[in-house]
Amino acid sequence: MATLAFDSSVLTRRGVLAAAAGTLLLAGCGQPGERPDEEASASSAPGDQDLIVGASLELTGRGAALGVPQQRALEITADALNKAGIPVGNLRRSVRLEIRDNRSDPRVAARHAAELTRAGAQALVGGTLAETSAAIAEAAQKVKTPFVSLGLGDGVVQPTAARTFSYQVTPDATDVARRLVDLLVAQRVRRVALLAADGLHGDSGVRAVRGALSGSNLDLVRTVRLPATGQSFGSAARRIATVEPDAVVVWGAAPDSGVAARELRRADYRGPLFFDAGAVAEGTLSRANAAALEGAYAVHPACLGTAGLTVTTTAELERRDFNYRYTQRYGTSVAFAPYASDALKLVAASARLATSLDRGRLRAFLQTQVADGIAGGYAFTPDRHGGMEPDSLAAYVVAQGAWRRYA
């Protein structure tokens, strides 16, 4: 379970996370509804009430490559939590998921937020696209329901004063861009081109990459925006190739990342490719994309390839077990999936700490969460709702058709 209780004036931010490592595990004995201590103060919720978490996900449409793995992760994690139940006050609650398909449409996602809250959801998760996430965040603020975003894009939880009920578990664009620039410098390239997706995620990438490059000796020779998903990327790729850059940063999400890589190779660009975390999802390394992606780099939370991990902490055990359950059930790489698992555990830990299922109390304890999850470390504060820690990121390279840890 995520814990608080560390004085930031004594410990460093990452030191707090190290001390809290593994505390997302909601361990304990007993069955849902059991009273472990009859003398404890009564919970404010009825004994038969579950922790209801509403999820609006892109199960169809352009965001399905990211949304479907999140549904799987939520279901795996809810099953694990419900084996012992979540201690809330003097009772143990079960997690009940209410999952909706927003069809990658922000309007539908916003409607889901209101509908799920009216149906009893005490917290919301979802929105793997920045647009759907931002729509849910706005709706969640109106209905005063805590929301944990799975979307990529810095505008989802900003400005914080207008998003007091929204939190985000994906990495900040600025942190990813800085790590990408470190990779570019290490590869001794000088002339860089940026191919960015349309929409809010691409907007964040353009700002972040330009900012990160401004403090380096690298030159950004061209920035091109991709058209909407499903349209031809050929023209955008040719505009990049004609300036003959030493390296290309592709800032987008699956399935666009793989398609952009193919089009760049068709445009006779043969240099290295660098991707943000949105590219590391099921399907990016498909057979159709394999040749174009070989040797490409990506910055992603350091949670990939943990099947053979030597376990030294509870957090590492959780990562290994989650990866095992996911691959056993679905036969595919975990890739983008761990964000939803962390989101659900953060909500469950907030309920334990709040000793209540009250939405306002859940929000209050979410904003003080310090925990080490499956995807990475989190340290929310009242002024910082994008909680993925920068040192949770790692560099990967595609070798023989798989993402391998690089640095």
Coordinates of C-alpha atoms in Angstrom, one line a residue:
M1 CA 0.0 0.0 0.0
A2 CA 1.3 3.4 -0.8
T3 CA 2.5 5.2 2.3
L4 CA 3.1 8.8 3.2
A5 CA 4.9 9.5 6.5
F6 CA 8.3 10.7 5.3
D7 CA 9.7 14.2 6.0
S8 CA 10.8 15.7 2.7
S9 CA 13.1 18.0 4.6
V10 CA 15.1 15.0 5.7
L11 CA 15.0 12.6 2.8
T12 CA 15.6 13.4 -0.9
R13 CA 12.6 12.9 -3.2
R14 CA 14.0 9.7 -4.7
G15 CA 15.1 8.6 -1.2
V16 CA 11.5 8.8 -0.1
L17 CA 10.5 6.6 -3.1
A18 CA 13.2 4.1 -2.2
A19 CA 11.9 3.9 1.3
A20 CA 8.4 3.4 0.1
A21 CA 9.4 0.8 -2.6
G22 CA 6.9 -2.0 -2.8
T23 CA 4.3 -0.3 -0.6
L24 CA 1.6 -0.5 -3.3
L25 CA 1.1 -4.2 -2.4
L26 CA -2.2 -4.4 -0.6
A27 CA -1.3 -7.3 1.5
G28 CA -3.4 -8.8 4.3
C29 CA -5.5 -11.6 5.4
G30 CA -9.3 -12.1 5.4
Q31 CA -12.1 -11.9 2.9
P32 CA -14.0 -8.8 1.6
G33 CA -16.5 -7.7 4.2
E34 CA -14.7 -9.3 7.1
R35 CA -14.2 -7.2 10.3
P36 CA -10.6 -7.7 11.4
D37 CA -11.0 -5.5 14.5
E38 CA -14.4 -5.1 16.0
E39 CA -13.1 -2.4 18.3
A40 CA -11.9 -0.2 15.4
S41 CA -13.9 2.8 14.4
A42 CA -16.6 2.0 11.9
S43 CA -16.0 2.8 8.2
S44 CA -18.2 5.5 6.8
A45 CA -19.3 3.2 3.9
P46 CA -21.8 0.4 4.1
G47 CA -20.3 -3.0 4.7
D48 CA -21.4 -4.4 1.3
Q49 CA -20.1 -1.4 -0.7
D50 CA -17.3 -2.0 -3.1
L51 CA -14.6 0.4 -4.2
I52 CA -16.1 1.2 -7.6
V53 CA -13.6 2.4 -10.2
G54 CA -15.0 3.7 -13.5
A55 CA -12.7 3.4 -16.6
S56 CA -13.3 5.1 -19.9
L57 CA -10.9 3.5 -22.4
E58 CA -10.1 3.5 -26.1
L59 CA -11.2 -0.1 -26.8
T60 CA -12.0 0.8 -30.4
G61 CA -10.9 3.6 -32.7
R62 CA -7.5 5.2 -33.2
G63 CA -6.5 4.7 -29.5
A64 CA -7.2 1.0 -29.3
A65 CA -3.6 0.0 -29.4
L66 CA -3.1 1.8 -26.1
G67 CA -6.6 1.3 -24.6
V68 CA -6.9 -2.5 -24.8
P69 CA -3.7 -3.2 -22.8
Q70 CA -5.0 -0.9 -20.1
Q71 CA -8.3 -2.9 -19.8
R72 CA -6.3 -6.1 -19.5
A73 CA -4.0 -4.5 -16.8
L74 CA -7.0 -3.2 -14.8
E75 CA -8.6 -6.6 -14.8
I76 CA -5.4 -8.5 -13.8
T77 CA -4.8 -6.0 -11.0
A78 CA -8.4 -6.0 -9.7
D79 CA -8.2 -9.8 -9.4
A80 CA -5.0 -9.6 -7.4
L81 CA -6.3 -6.9 -5.1
N82 CA -9.6 -8.8 -4.5
K83 CA -7.8 -11.9 -3.3
A84 CA -7.3 -10.3 0.1
G85 CA -9.5 -7.2 -0.2
I86 CA -8.7 -3.6 0.5
P87 CA -8.7 -2.6 4.2
V88 CA -10.9 0.6 4.4
G89 CA -11.6 1.5 8.0
N90 CA -12.4 -1.7 9.8
L91 CA -13.7 -3.5 6.7
R92 CA -12.2 -5.1 3.6
R93 CA -13.6 -3.9 0.3
S94 CA -13.5 -5.4 -3.1
V95 CA -12.6 -3.5 -6.3
R96 CA -15.4 -3.4 -8.8
L97 CA -14.5 -2.1 -12.3
E98 CA -17.0 -0.4 -14.6
I99 CA -15.3 -0.3 -18.0
R100 CA -16.7 1.7 -20.9
D101 CA -15.4 2.1 -24.5
N102 CA -15.1 5.7 -25.4
R103 CA -14.4 4.8 -29.0
S104 CA -11.4 7.3 -28.9
D105 CA -13.9 10.1 -28.9
P106 CA -13.3 12.9 -26.3
R107 CA -17.0 13.7 -26.2
V108 CA -17.9 10.2 -25.3
A109 CA -15.1 10.0 -22.7
A110 CA -16.5 13.2 -21.0
R111 CA -20.0 11.7 -20.9
H112 CA -18.6 8.5 -19.4
A113 CA -17.1 10.5 -16.5
A114 CA -20.5 12.0 -15.6
E115 CA -22.4 8.7 -16.1
L116 CA -19.9 6.6 -14.1
T117 CA -20.0 9.0 -11.2
R118 CA -23.8 9.0 -11.2
A119 CA -23.7 5.2 -11.2
G120 CA -21.6 5.3 -8.0
A121 CA -18.0 5.3 -9.1
Q122 CA -15.8 6.8 -6.4
A123 CA -12.8 7.2 -8.8
L124 CA -12.1 7.3 -12.5
V125 CA -9.2 6.1 -14.6
G126 CA -8.6 6.1 -18.3
G127 CA -8.0 8.2 -21.3
T128 CA -4.9 6.8 -23.0
L129 CA -5.2 9.6 -25.7
A130 CA -4.4 13.1 -24.5
E131 CA -7.7 14.4 -25.9
T132 CA -9.9 11.8 -24.2
S133 CA -7.9 12.3 -21.0
A134 CA -8.3 16.0 -21.0
A135 CA -12.0 15.7 -21.6
I136 CA -12.4 13.3 -18.7
A137 CA -10.3 15.6 -16.5
E138 CA -12.6 18.6 -17.2
A139 CA -15.7 16.5 -16.5
A140 CA -14.2 15.0 -13.4
Q141 CA -13.6 18.5 -12.0
K142 CA -17.2 19.3 -12.5
V143 CA -18.5 16.2 -10.7
K144 CA -15.7 16.3 -8.1
T145 CA -14.5 12.8 -8.7
P146 CA -10.8 11.9 -8.5
F147 CA -9.4 10.9 -11.9
V148 CA -6.1 9.1 -12.7
S149 CA -5.1 9.7 -16.3
L150 CA -3.3 7.2 -18.5
G151 CA -2.8 9.7 -21.3
L152 CA 0.4 11.1 -22.7
G153 CA 0.4 14.9 -22.9
D154 CA 1.3 17.5 -20.3
G155 CA -1.9 19.4 -20.8
V156 CA -4.1 16.8 -19.1
V157 CA -3.4 17.9 -15.5
Q158 CA -2.3 21.4 -16.1
P159 CA -3.0 24.1 -15.0
T160 CA -3.1 22.3 -11.6
A161 CA -5.5 24.9 -10.1
A162 CA -8.1 23.9 -12.6
R163 CA -7.4 20.2 -12.4
T164 CA -7.5 19.6 -8.6
F165 CA -9.2 16.2 -9.0
S166 CA -6.9 14.9 -11.8
Y167 CA -3.6 13.0 -11.6
Q168 CA -1.4 11.4 -14.2
V169 CA 0.8 8.3 -14.1
T170 CA 2.5 8.6 -17.5
P171 CA 5.9 10.4 -17.7
D172 CA 6.2 14.1 -18.3
A173 CA 7.1 15.1 -21.9
T174 CA 9.9 17.3 -20.6
D175 CA 11.6 14.4 -18.8
V176 CA 11.3 12.1 -21.8
A177 CA 12.7 14.8 -24.1
R178 CA 15.7 15.4 -21.9
R179 CA 16.5 11.7 -21.9
L180 CA 16.1 11.6 -25.7
V181 CA 18.5 14.5 -26.1
D182 CA 21.0 12.6 -23.8
L183 CA 20.8 9.7 -26.2
L184 CA 21.2 11.9 -29.2
V185 CA 24.3 13.5 -27.7
A186 CA 25.7 10.0 -26.9
Q187 CA 25.3 9.0 -30.5
R188 CA 27.2 12.1 -31.6
V189 CA 24.6 13.4 -34.0
R190 CA 24.4 17.1 -34.8
R191 CA 21.4 17.7 -37.1
V192 CA 18.0 16.5 -35.7
A193 CA 14.6 16.5 -37.3
L194 CA 11.3 16.1 -35.3
L195 CA 8.3 14.2 -36.7
A196 CA 5.4 14.8 -34.2
A197 CA 1.9 13.5 -34.1
D198 CA -1.1 15.7 -34.4
G199 CA -3.0 16.7 -31.3
L200 CA -2.1 17.4 -27.7
H201 CA 0.5 14.6 -27.3
G202 CA 2.4 15.9 -30.3
D203 CA 2.0 19.5 -29.1
S204 CA 3.7 18.5 -25.8
G205 CA 6.5 16.7 -27.7
V206 CA 7.3 19.7 -29.9
R207 CA 7.5 22.0 -26.8
A208 CA 9.6 19.5 -24.8
V209 CA 12.0 18.6 -27.6
R210 CA 12.6 22.2 -28.5
G211 CA 13.2 23.1 -24.9
A212 CA 15.6 20.1 -24.3
L213 CA 17.6 20.9 -27.5
S214 CA 18.0 24.5 -26.6
G215 CA 20.5 23.6 -24.0
S216 CA 22.6 21.4 -26.2
N217 CA 24.8 21.7 -29.2
L218 CA 22.3 19.9 -31.5
D219 CA 20.5 21.7 -34.3
L220 CA 16.8 21.1 -34.9
V221 CA 16.7 21.4 -38.7
R222 CA 13.0 20.7 -39.3
T223 CA 9.8 20.0 -37.4
V224 CA 6.9 18.3 -39.3
R225 CA 3.5 17.3 -37.9
L226 CA 1.9 14.1 -38.9
P227 CA -1.7 14.1 -40.2
A228 CA -4.4 12.3 -38.2
T229 CA -4.2 8.6 -37.7
G230 CA -5.3 6.6 -40.7
Q231 CA -4.1 9.2 -43.2
S232 CA -1.0 8.8 -45.4
F233 CA 2.2 9.7 -43.6
G234 CA 4.2 9.6 -46.9
S235 CA 4.4 13.4 -47.5
A236 CA 5.4 14.2 -43.9
A237 CA 8.2 11.5 -44.1
R238 CA 9.5 12.9 -47.4
R239 CA 9.6 16.4 -45.9
I240 CA 11.9 15.1 -43.1
A241 CA 14.1 13.0 -45.4
T242 CA 14.8 15.9 -47.8
V243 CA 16.8 17.9 -45.1
E244 CA 19.0 14.8 -44.6
P245 CA 19.1 14.9 -40.8
D246 CA 21.6 12.8 -38.8
A247 CA 18.7 11.6 -36.6
V248 CA 14.9 11.7 -36.5
V249 CA 12.8 11.9 -33.3
V250 CA 9.4 10.5 -33.8
W251 CA 7.0 11.8 -31.1
G252 CA 3.8 9.9 -31.3
A253 CA 1.9 6.8 -30.1
A254 CA 1.2 3.4 -31.5
P255 CA 0.1 2.6 -34.2
D256 CA 1.3 5.9 -35.7
S257 CA 4.9 5.4 -34.5
G258 CA 5.4 2.2 -36.5
V259 CA 3.7 3.6 -39.6
A260 CA 5.9 6.7 -39.4
A261 CA 9.1 4.6 -39.2
R262 CA 8.1 2.6 -42.3
E263 CA 7.3 5.8 -44.3
L264 CA 10.6 7.3 -43.3
R265 CA 12.5 4.3 -44.6
R266 CA 10.4 4.4 -47.8
A267 CA 11.5 8.1 -48.2
D268 CA 15.1 6.8 -48.1
Y269 CA 16.0 8.0 -44.6
R270 CA 18.5 5.5 -43.3
G271 CA 19.7 7.2 -40.1
P272 CA 18.7 6.4 -36.5
L273 CA 15.2 6.7 -35.1
F274 CA 14.4 7.9 -31.6
F275 CA 10.9 7.5 -30.1
D276 CA 9.1 8.7 -27.0
A277 CA 7.3 6.3 -24.6
G278 CA 4.1 6.2 -26.7
A279 CA 5.8 4.0 -29.3
V280 CA 6.4 1.2 -26.9
A281 CA 3.1 -0.6 -27.3
E282 CA 1.9 -3.9 -28.7
G283 CA 2.0 -3.8 -32.5
T284 CA 4.8 -1.3 -33.0
L285 CA 7.2 -4.2 -33.5
S286 CA 4.9 -6.1 -35.8
R287 CA 6.3 -8.0 -38.8
A288 CA 5.3 -5.1 -41.1
N289 CA 7.4 -2.7 -39.0
A290 CA 10.3 -4.9 -38.0
A291 CA 12.8 -3.9 -40.6
A292 CA 12.1 -0.2 -40.2
L293 CA 12.4 -0.3 -36.4
E294 CA 15.5 -2.4 -36.0
G295 CA 18.2 -0.4 -34.2
A296 CA 15.7 2.3 -33.1
Y297 CA 15.8 3.8 -29.7
A298 CA 13.1 4.8 -27.2
V299 CA 12.7 6.3 -23.8
H300 CA 10.2 4.4 -21.6
P301 CA 9.7 3.7 -17.9
A302 CA 12.2 1.1 -16.8
C303 CA 9.7 -1.8 -16.4
L304 CA 10.3 -3.7 -19.7
G305 CA 12.0 -7.1 -19.9
T306 CA 11.8 -8.0 -16.2
A307 CA 10.9 -11.7 -16.7
G308 CA 14.3 -12.8 -15.5
L309 CA 14.8 -10.0 -13.0
T310 CA 16.6 -10.9 -9.8
V311 CA 14.2 -9.8 -7.1
T312 CA 15.6 -7.6 -4.4
T313 CA 12.6 -5.5 -3.5
T314 CA 8.9 -5.9 -3.2
A315 CA 8.4 -3.5 -6.2
E316 CA 10.6 -5.7 -8.4
L317 CA 8.6 -8.7 -7.3
E318 CA 5.4 -7.0 -8.3
R319 CA 6.8 -6.0 -11.7
R320 CA 7.9 -9.6 -12.4
D321 CA 4.6 -11.1 -11.3
F322 CA 2.5 -8.6 -13.2
N323 CA 4.6 -9.2 -16.4
Y324 CA 4.2 -13.0 -15.9
R325 CA 0.4 -12.8 -15.4
Y326 CA 0.0 -10.5 -18.4
T327 CA 2.1 -12.5 -20.8
Q328 CA 0.6 -15.8 -19.6
R329 CA -2.9 -14.6 -20.1
Y330 CA -2.5 -12.7 -23.4
G331 CA 0.7 -14.0 -24.9
T332 CA 2.0 -10.6 -25.7
S333 CA 4.5 -8.0 -24.4
V334 CA 3.4 -5.9 -21.4
A335 CA 4.8 -2.7 -23.1
F336 CA 2.3 0.1 -22.4
A337 CA 0.1 -1.8 -19.9
P338 CA 1.6 -1.1 -16.4
Y339 CA 0.2 2.4 -16.2
A340 CA -3.4 1.2 -15.5
S341 CA -2.2 -1.2 -12.9
D342 CA -0.4 1.6 -11.0
A343 CA -3.4 3.9 -11.3
L344 CA -5.8 1.3 -9.8
K345 CA -3.3 0.6 -6.9
L346 CA -2.9 4.3 -6.2
V347 CA -6.7 4.6 -5.9
A348 CA -6.9 1.5 -3.7
A349 CA -4.1 2.8 -1.4
S350 CA -5.8 6.2 -1.1
A351 CA -9.0 4.4 0.1
R352 CA -7.0 2.5 2.7
L353 CA -5.3 5.7 3.9
A354 CA -8.5 7.7 3.8
T355 CA -10.4 5.0 5.8
S356 CA -13.2 6.0 3.5
L357 CA -14.7 5.7 0.0
D358 CA -15.6 9.4 0.0
R359 CA -14.5 11.0 -3.2
G360 CA -13.2 14.1 -1.6
R361 CA -11.1 12.1 0.9
L362 CA -9.8 9.9 -1.9
R363 CA -8.6 13.0 -3.8
A364 CA -7.0 14.4 -0.7
F365 CA -4.9 11.3 -0.2
L366 CA -4.1 10.9 -3.9
Q367 CA -2.3 14.2 -3.9
T368 CA 0.1 13.0 -1.2
Q369 CA 0.9 9.6 -2.6
V370 CA 4.5 8.5 -2.6
A371 CA 5.0 5.0 -4.0
D372 CA 7.0 2.8 -6.2
G373 CA 4.8 1.1 -8.8
I374 CA 5.1 -1.3 -11.7
A375 CA 5.8 1.3 -14.3
G376 CA 7.8 3.6 -12.1
G377 CA 8.0 5.8 -9.0
Y378 CA 5.4 8.4 -8.1
A379 CA 5.4 11.4 -5.8
F380 CA 2.3 13.4 -6.0
T381 CA 2.0 16.8 -4.2
P382 CA -0.7 19.4 -4.1
D383 CA 1.3 21.3 -6.8
R384 CA 2.4 18.4 -8.9
H385 CA -0.2 16.0 -10.2
G386 CA 2.0 14.4 -12.9
G387 CA 3.8 12.1 -10.5
M388 CA 6.1 9.8 -12.6
E389 CA 9.6 10.4 -11.4
P390 CA 12.3 11.3 -14.0
D391 CA 14.7 8.6 -12.8
S392 CA 12.0 6.0 -13.5
L393 CA 12.9 6.3 -17.2
A394 CA 15.3 4.2 -19.2
A395 CA 16.6 3.9 -22.7
Y396 CA 15.8 1.0 -24.9
V397 CA 17.0 -0.2 -28.4
V398 CA 15.3 -2.6 -30.8
A399 CA 17.5 -5.6 -31.3
Q400 CA 16.3 -8.7 -33.2
G401 CA 12.7 -7.5 -33.2
A402 CA 12.4 -6.7 -29.4
W403 CA 13.0 -3.8 -27.0
R404 CA 16.2 -4.3 -25.1
R405 CA 17.5 -2.2 -22.2
Y406 CA 20.2 0.2 -23.5
A407 CA 20.9 2.5 -20.6

